[in-house]
Tab-separated table of C-alpha atoms and ligand atoms in Angstrom:
chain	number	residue	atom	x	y	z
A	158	UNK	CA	-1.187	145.350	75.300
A	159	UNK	CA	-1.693	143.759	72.047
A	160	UNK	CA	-3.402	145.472	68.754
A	161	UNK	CA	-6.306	143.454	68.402
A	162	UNK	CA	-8.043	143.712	64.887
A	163	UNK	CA	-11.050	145.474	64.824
A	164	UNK	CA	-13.192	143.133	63.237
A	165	UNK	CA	-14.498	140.041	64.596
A	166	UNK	CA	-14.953	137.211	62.486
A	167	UNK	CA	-17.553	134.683	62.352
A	168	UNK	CA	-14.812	132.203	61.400
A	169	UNK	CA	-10.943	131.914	61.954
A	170	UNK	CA	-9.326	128.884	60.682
A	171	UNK	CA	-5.754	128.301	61.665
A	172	UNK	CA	-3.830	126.710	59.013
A	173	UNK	CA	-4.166	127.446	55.102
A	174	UNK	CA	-3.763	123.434	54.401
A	175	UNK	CA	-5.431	120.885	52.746
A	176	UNK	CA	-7.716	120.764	55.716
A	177	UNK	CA	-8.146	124.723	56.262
A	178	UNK	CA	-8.524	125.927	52.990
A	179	UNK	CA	-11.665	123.387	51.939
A	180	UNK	CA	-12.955	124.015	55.242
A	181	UNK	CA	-12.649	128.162	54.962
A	182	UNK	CA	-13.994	128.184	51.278
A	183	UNK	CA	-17.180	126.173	52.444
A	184	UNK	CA	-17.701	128.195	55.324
A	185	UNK	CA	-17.396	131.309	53.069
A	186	UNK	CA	-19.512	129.435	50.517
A	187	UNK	CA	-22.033	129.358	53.244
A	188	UNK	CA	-22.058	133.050	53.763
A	189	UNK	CA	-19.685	133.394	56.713
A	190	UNK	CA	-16.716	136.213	57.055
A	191	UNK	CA	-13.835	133.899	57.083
A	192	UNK	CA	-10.141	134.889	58.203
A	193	UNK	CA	-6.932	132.120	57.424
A	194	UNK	CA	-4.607	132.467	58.693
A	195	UNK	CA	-0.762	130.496	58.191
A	196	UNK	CA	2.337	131.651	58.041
A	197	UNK	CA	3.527	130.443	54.641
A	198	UNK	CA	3.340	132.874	51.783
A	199	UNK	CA	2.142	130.116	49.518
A	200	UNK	CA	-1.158	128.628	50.785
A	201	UNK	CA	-1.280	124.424	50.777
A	202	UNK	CA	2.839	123.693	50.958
A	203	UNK	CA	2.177	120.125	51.842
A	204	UNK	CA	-0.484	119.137	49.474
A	205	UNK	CA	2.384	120.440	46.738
A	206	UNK	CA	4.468	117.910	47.680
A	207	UNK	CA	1.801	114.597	47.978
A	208	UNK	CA	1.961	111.686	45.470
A	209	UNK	CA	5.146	112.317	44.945
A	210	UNK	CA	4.200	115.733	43.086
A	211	UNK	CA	0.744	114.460	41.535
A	212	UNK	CA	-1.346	115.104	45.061
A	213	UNK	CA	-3.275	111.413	45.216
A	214	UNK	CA	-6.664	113.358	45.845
A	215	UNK	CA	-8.286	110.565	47.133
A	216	UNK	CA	-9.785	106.840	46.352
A	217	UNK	CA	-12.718	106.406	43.840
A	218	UNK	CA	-14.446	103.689	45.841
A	219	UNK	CA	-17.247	103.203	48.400
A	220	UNK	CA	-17.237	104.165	52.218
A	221	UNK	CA	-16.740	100.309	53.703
A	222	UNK	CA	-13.782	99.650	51.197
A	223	UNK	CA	-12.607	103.077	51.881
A	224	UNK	CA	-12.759	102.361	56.117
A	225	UNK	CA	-11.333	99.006	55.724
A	226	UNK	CA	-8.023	100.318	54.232
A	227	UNK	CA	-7.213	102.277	57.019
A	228	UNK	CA	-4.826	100.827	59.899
A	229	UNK	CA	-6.028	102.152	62.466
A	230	UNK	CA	-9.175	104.576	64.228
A	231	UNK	CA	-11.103	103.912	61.111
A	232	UNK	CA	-14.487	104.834	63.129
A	233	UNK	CA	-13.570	108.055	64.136
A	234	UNK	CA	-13.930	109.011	60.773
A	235	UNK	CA	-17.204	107.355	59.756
A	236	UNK	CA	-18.962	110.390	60.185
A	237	UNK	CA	-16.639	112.630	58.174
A	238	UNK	CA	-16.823	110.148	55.220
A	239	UNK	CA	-20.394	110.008	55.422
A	240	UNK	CA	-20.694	113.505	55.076
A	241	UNK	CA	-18.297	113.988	52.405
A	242	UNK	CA	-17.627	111.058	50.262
A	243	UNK	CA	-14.674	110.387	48.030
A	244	UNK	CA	-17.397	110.984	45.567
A	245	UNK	CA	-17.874	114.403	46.933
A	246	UNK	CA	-14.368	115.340	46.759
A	247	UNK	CA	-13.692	114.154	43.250
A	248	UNK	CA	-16.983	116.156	42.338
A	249	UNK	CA	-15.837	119.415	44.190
A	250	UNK	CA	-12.311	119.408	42.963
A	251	UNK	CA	-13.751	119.314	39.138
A	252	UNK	CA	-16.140	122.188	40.271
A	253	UNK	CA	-12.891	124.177	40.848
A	254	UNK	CA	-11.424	123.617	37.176
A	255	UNK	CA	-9.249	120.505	38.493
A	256	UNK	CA	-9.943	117.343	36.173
A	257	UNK	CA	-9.286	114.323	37.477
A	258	UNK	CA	-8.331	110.825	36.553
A	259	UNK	CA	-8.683	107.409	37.376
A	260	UNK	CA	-5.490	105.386	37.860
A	261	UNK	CA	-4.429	101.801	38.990
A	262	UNK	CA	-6.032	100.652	42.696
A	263	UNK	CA	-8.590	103.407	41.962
A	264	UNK	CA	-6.489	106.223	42.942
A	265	UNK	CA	-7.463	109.386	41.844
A	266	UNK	CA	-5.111	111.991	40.247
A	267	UNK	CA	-5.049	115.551	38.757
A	268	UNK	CA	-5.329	114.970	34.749
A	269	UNK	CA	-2.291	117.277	34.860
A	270	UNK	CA	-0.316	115.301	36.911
A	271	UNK	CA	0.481	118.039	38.999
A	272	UNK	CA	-0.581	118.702	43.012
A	273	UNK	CA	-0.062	122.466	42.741
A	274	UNK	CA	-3.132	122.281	40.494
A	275	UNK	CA	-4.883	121.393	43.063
A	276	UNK	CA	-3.475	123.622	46.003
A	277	UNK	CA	-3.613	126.354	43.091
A	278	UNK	CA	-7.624	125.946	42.755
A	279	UNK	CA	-8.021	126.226	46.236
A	280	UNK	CA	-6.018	129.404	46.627
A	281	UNK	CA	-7.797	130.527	43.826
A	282	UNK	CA	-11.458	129.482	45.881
A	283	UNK	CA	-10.140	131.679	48.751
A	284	UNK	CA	-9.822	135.222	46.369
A	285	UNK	CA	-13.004	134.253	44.694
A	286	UNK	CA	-14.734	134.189	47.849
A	287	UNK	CA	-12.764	137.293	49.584
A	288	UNK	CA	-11.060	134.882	52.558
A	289	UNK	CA	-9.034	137.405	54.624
A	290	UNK	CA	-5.409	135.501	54.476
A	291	UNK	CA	-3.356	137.023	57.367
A	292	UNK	CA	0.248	135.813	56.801
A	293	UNK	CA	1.189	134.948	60.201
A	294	UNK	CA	1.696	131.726	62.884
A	295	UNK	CA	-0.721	131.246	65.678
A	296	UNK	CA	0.821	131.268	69.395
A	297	UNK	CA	-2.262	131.066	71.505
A	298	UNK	CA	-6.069	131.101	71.665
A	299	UNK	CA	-8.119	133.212	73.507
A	300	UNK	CA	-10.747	132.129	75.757
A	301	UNK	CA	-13.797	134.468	77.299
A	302	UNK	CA	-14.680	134.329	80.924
A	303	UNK	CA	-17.163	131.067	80.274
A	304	UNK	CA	-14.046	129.013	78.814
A	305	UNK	CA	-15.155	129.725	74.860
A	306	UNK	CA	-12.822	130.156	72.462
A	307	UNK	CA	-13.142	134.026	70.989
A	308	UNK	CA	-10.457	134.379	69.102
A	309	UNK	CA	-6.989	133.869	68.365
A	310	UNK	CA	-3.386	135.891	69.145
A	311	UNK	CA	-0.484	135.619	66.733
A	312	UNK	CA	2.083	137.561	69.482
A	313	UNK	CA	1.537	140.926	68.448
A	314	UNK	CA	-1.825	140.882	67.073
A	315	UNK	CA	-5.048	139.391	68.195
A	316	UNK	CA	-7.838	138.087	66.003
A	317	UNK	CA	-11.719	137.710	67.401
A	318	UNK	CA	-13.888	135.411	65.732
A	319	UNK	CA	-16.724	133.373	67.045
A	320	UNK	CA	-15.533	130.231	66.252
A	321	UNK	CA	-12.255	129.384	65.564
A	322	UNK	CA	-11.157	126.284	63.306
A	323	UNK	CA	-8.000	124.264	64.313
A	324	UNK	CA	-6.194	123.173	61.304
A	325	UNK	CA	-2.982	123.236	61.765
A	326	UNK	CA	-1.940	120.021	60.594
A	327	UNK	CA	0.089	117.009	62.309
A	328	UNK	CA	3.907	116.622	62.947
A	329	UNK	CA	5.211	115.469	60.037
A	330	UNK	CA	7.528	117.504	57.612
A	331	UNK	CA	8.006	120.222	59.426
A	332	UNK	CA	9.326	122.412	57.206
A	333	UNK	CA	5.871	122.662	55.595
A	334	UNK	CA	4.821	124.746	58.720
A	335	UNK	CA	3.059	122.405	60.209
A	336	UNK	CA	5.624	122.280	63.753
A	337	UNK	CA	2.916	120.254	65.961
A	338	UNK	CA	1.235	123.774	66.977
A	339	UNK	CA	-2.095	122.196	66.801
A	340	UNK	CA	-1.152	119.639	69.530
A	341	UNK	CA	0.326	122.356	72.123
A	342	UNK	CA	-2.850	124.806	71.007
A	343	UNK	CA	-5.690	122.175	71.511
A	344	UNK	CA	-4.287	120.966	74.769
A	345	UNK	CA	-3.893	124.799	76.166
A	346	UNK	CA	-7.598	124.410	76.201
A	347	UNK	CA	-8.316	121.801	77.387
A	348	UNK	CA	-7.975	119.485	75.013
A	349	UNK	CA	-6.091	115.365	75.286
A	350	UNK	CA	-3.508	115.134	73.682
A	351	UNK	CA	-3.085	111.484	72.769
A	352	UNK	CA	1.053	110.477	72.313
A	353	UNK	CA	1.943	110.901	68.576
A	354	UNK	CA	2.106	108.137	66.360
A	355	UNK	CA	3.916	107.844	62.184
A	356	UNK	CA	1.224	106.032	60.081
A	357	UNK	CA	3.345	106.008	57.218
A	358	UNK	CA	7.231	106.325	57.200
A	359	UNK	CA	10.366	106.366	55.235
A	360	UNK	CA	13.008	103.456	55.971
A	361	UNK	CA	16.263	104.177	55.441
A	362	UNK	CA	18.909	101.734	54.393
A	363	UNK	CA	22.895	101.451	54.325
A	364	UNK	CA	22.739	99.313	50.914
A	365	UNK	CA	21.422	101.422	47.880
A	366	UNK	CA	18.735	98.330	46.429
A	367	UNK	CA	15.860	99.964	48.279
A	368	UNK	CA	17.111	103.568	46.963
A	369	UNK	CA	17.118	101.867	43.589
A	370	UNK	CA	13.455	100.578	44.012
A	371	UNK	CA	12.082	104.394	44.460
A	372	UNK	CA	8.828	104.838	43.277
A	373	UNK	CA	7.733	100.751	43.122
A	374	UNK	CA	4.739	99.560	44.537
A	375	UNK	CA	4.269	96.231	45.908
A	376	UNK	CA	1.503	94.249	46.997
A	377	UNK	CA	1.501	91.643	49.776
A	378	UNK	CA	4.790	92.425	51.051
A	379	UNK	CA	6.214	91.893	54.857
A	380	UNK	CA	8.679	93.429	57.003
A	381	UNK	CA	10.819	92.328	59.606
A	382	UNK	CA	13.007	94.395	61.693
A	383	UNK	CA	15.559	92.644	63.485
A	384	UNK	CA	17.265	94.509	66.255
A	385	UNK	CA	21.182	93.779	66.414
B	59	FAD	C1	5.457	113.437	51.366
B	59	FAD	C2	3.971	113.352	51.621
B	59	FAD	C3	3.149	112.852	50.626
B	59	FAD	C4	1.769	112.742	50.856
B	59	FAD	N1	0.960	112.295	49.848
B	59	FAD	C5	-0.383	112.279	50.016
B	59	FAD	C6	-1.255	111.927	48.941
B	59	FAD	O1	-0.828	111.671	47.813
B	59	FAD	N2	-2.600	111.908	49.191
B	59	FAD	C7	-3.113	112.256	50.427
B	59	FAD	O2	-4.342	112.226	50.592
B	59	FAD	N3	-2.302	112.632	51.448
B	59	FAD	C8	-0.971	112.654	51.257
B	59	FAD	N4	-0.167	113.069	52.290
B	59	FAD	C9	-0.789	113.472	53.546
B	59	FAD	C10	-1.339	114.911	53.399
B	59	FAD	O3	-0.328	115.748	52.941
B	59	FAD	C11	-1.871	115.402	54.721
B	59	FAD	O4	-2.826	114.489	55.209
B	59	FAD	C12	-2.526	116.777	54.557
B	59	FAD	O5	-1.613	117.711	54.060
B	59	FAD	C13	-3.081	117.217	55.886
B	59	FAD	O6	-3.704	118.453	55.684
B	59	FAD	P1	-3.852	119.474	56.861
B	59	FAD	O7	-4.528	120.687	56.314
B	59	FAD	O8	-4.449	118.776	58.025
B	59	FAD	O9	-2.353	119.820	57.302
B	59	FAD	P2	-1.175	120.540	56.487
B	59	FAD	O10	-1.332	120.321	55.033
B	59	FAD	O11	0.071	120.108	57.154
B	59	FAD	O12	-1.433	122.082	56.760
B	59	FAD	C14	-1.314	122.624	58.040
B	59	FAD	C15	-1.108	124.117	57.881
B	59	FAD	O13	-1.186	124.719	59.165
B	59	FAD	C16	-0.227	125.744	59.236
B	59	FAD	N5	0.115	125.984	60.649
B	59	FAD	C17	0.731	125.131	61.508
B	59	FAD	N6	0.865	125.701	62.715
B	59	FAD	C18	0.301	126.952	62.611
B	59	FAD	C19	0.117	128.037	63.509
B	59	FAD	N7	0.550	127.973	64.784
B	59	FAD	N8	-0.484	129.164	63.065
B	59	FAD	C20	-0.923	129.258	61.780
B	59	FAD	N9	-0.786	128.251	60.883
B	59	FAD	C21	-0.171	127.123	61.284
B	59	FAD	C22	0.960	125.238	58.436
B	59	FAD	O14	1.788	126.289	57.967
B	59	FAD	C23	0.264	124.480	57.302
B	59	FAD	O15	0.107	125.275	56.157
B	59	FAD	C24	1.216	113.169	52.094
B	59	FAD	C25	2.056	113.686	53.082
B	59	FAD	C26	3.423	113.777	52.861
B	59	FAD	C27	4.295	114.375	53.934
């Protein structure tokens, strides 16, 4: 039988990412007894690498210009935006000792220049606010007799909570720890899965000129991939 941990949490948030970490801190914020837990050692391995290093926080401008620059399922995240502005996040990222700046296209930056600031701050957030991290990966949640989700089990060990948070992230650089857990978790309970789609990738070339244009930003610009 598995050890299951005595306490039950009000809260257990799978995945110490971008996602998981702002959503633990404001749950603890708001007075709940919050577990995270991820497998990494170092919370937020992703958001160290975004921007290219510099972690593009997000885009000082209103909700309709902010929906119309993304490609697709724009509505579905109406109500997230609406609750939490980019205006929000700029505001709660300076509340945790992060400044920010203003670049180019609106994009917002650390001042520093550096995304493990801002993965840093957040880390920080979670020992302020006495987040139980539990340094472990997630292989199934458990379920009481009505179908709710009571908790989570890590293989050996078994975590109750009365809600539980999936935040595990998408598919993309694995080696982050995010493996596509969330995908197999959320459909083991009944969950659809919908197939996976990139929204942004790399291209890779034989010749070196787009190795040689690294870093360059262009505006209006069309592809066309011609098979054979
Ligand atoms: C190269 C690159 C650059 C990017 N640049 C930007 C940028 O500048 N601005 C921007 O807004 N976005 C950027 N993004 C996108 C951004 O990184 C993601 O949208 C963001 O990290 C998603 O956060 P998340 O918390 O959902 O997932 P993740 O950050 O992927 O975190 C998921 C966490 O869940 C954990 N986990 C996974 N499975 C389990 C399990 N079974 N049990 C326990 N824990 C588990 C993982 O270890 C991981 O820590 C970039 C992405 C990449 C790859």
């Amino acid at each position: 039988m598995n050890q299951t941990a005595s306490n039950t949490a009000d809260l257990v948030v799978i995945g110490g990412g971008a996602a998981g970490l702002m959503c633990a801190a404001t749950a603890s914020a708001r007075g709940l007894r919050v577990t995270v837990i991820d497998p990494n050692q170092k919370l937020g391995r992703k958001l160290r690498i975004t921007g290219k290093g510099r972690c593009n926080v997000t885009n000082d401008c209103d909700q309709e210009t902010l929906m119309r620059n993304i490609p697709h399922g724009g509505r579905f995240l109406y109500s997230a935006f609406a609750a939490c502005s980019p205006q929000d996040v700029m505001a709660y990222f300076e509340g945790l000792g992060v400044p920010l700046k203003v670049e180019r296209g609106n994009r917002v930056f650390p001042v520093s220049d550096r995304a493990s600031d801002v993965a840093d701050a957040l880390a920080a957030e979670m020992r302020r606010l006495h987040v139980e991290l539990v340094h472990d990966r997630v292989t199934a949640l458990l379920t009481d007799p009505e179908g709710r989700c009571c908790g989570v089990s890590c293989g050996k060990k078994e975590y109750a909570a009365d809600r539980v948070i999936l935040a595990t992230g998408g598919a993309t650089y694995p080696g982050t720890g995010s493996e596509g857990d969330g995908y197999k978790l959320a459909a083991s309970v009944g969950h659809t899965v919908t197939p996976l789609q990139p929204s942004l990738v790399p291209l890779e070339t034989l010749e070196r000129d787009c190795a040689e244009m690294m870093g360059l930003s262009l505006k209006n610009v069309t592809l066309t991939l011609k098979k054979d």
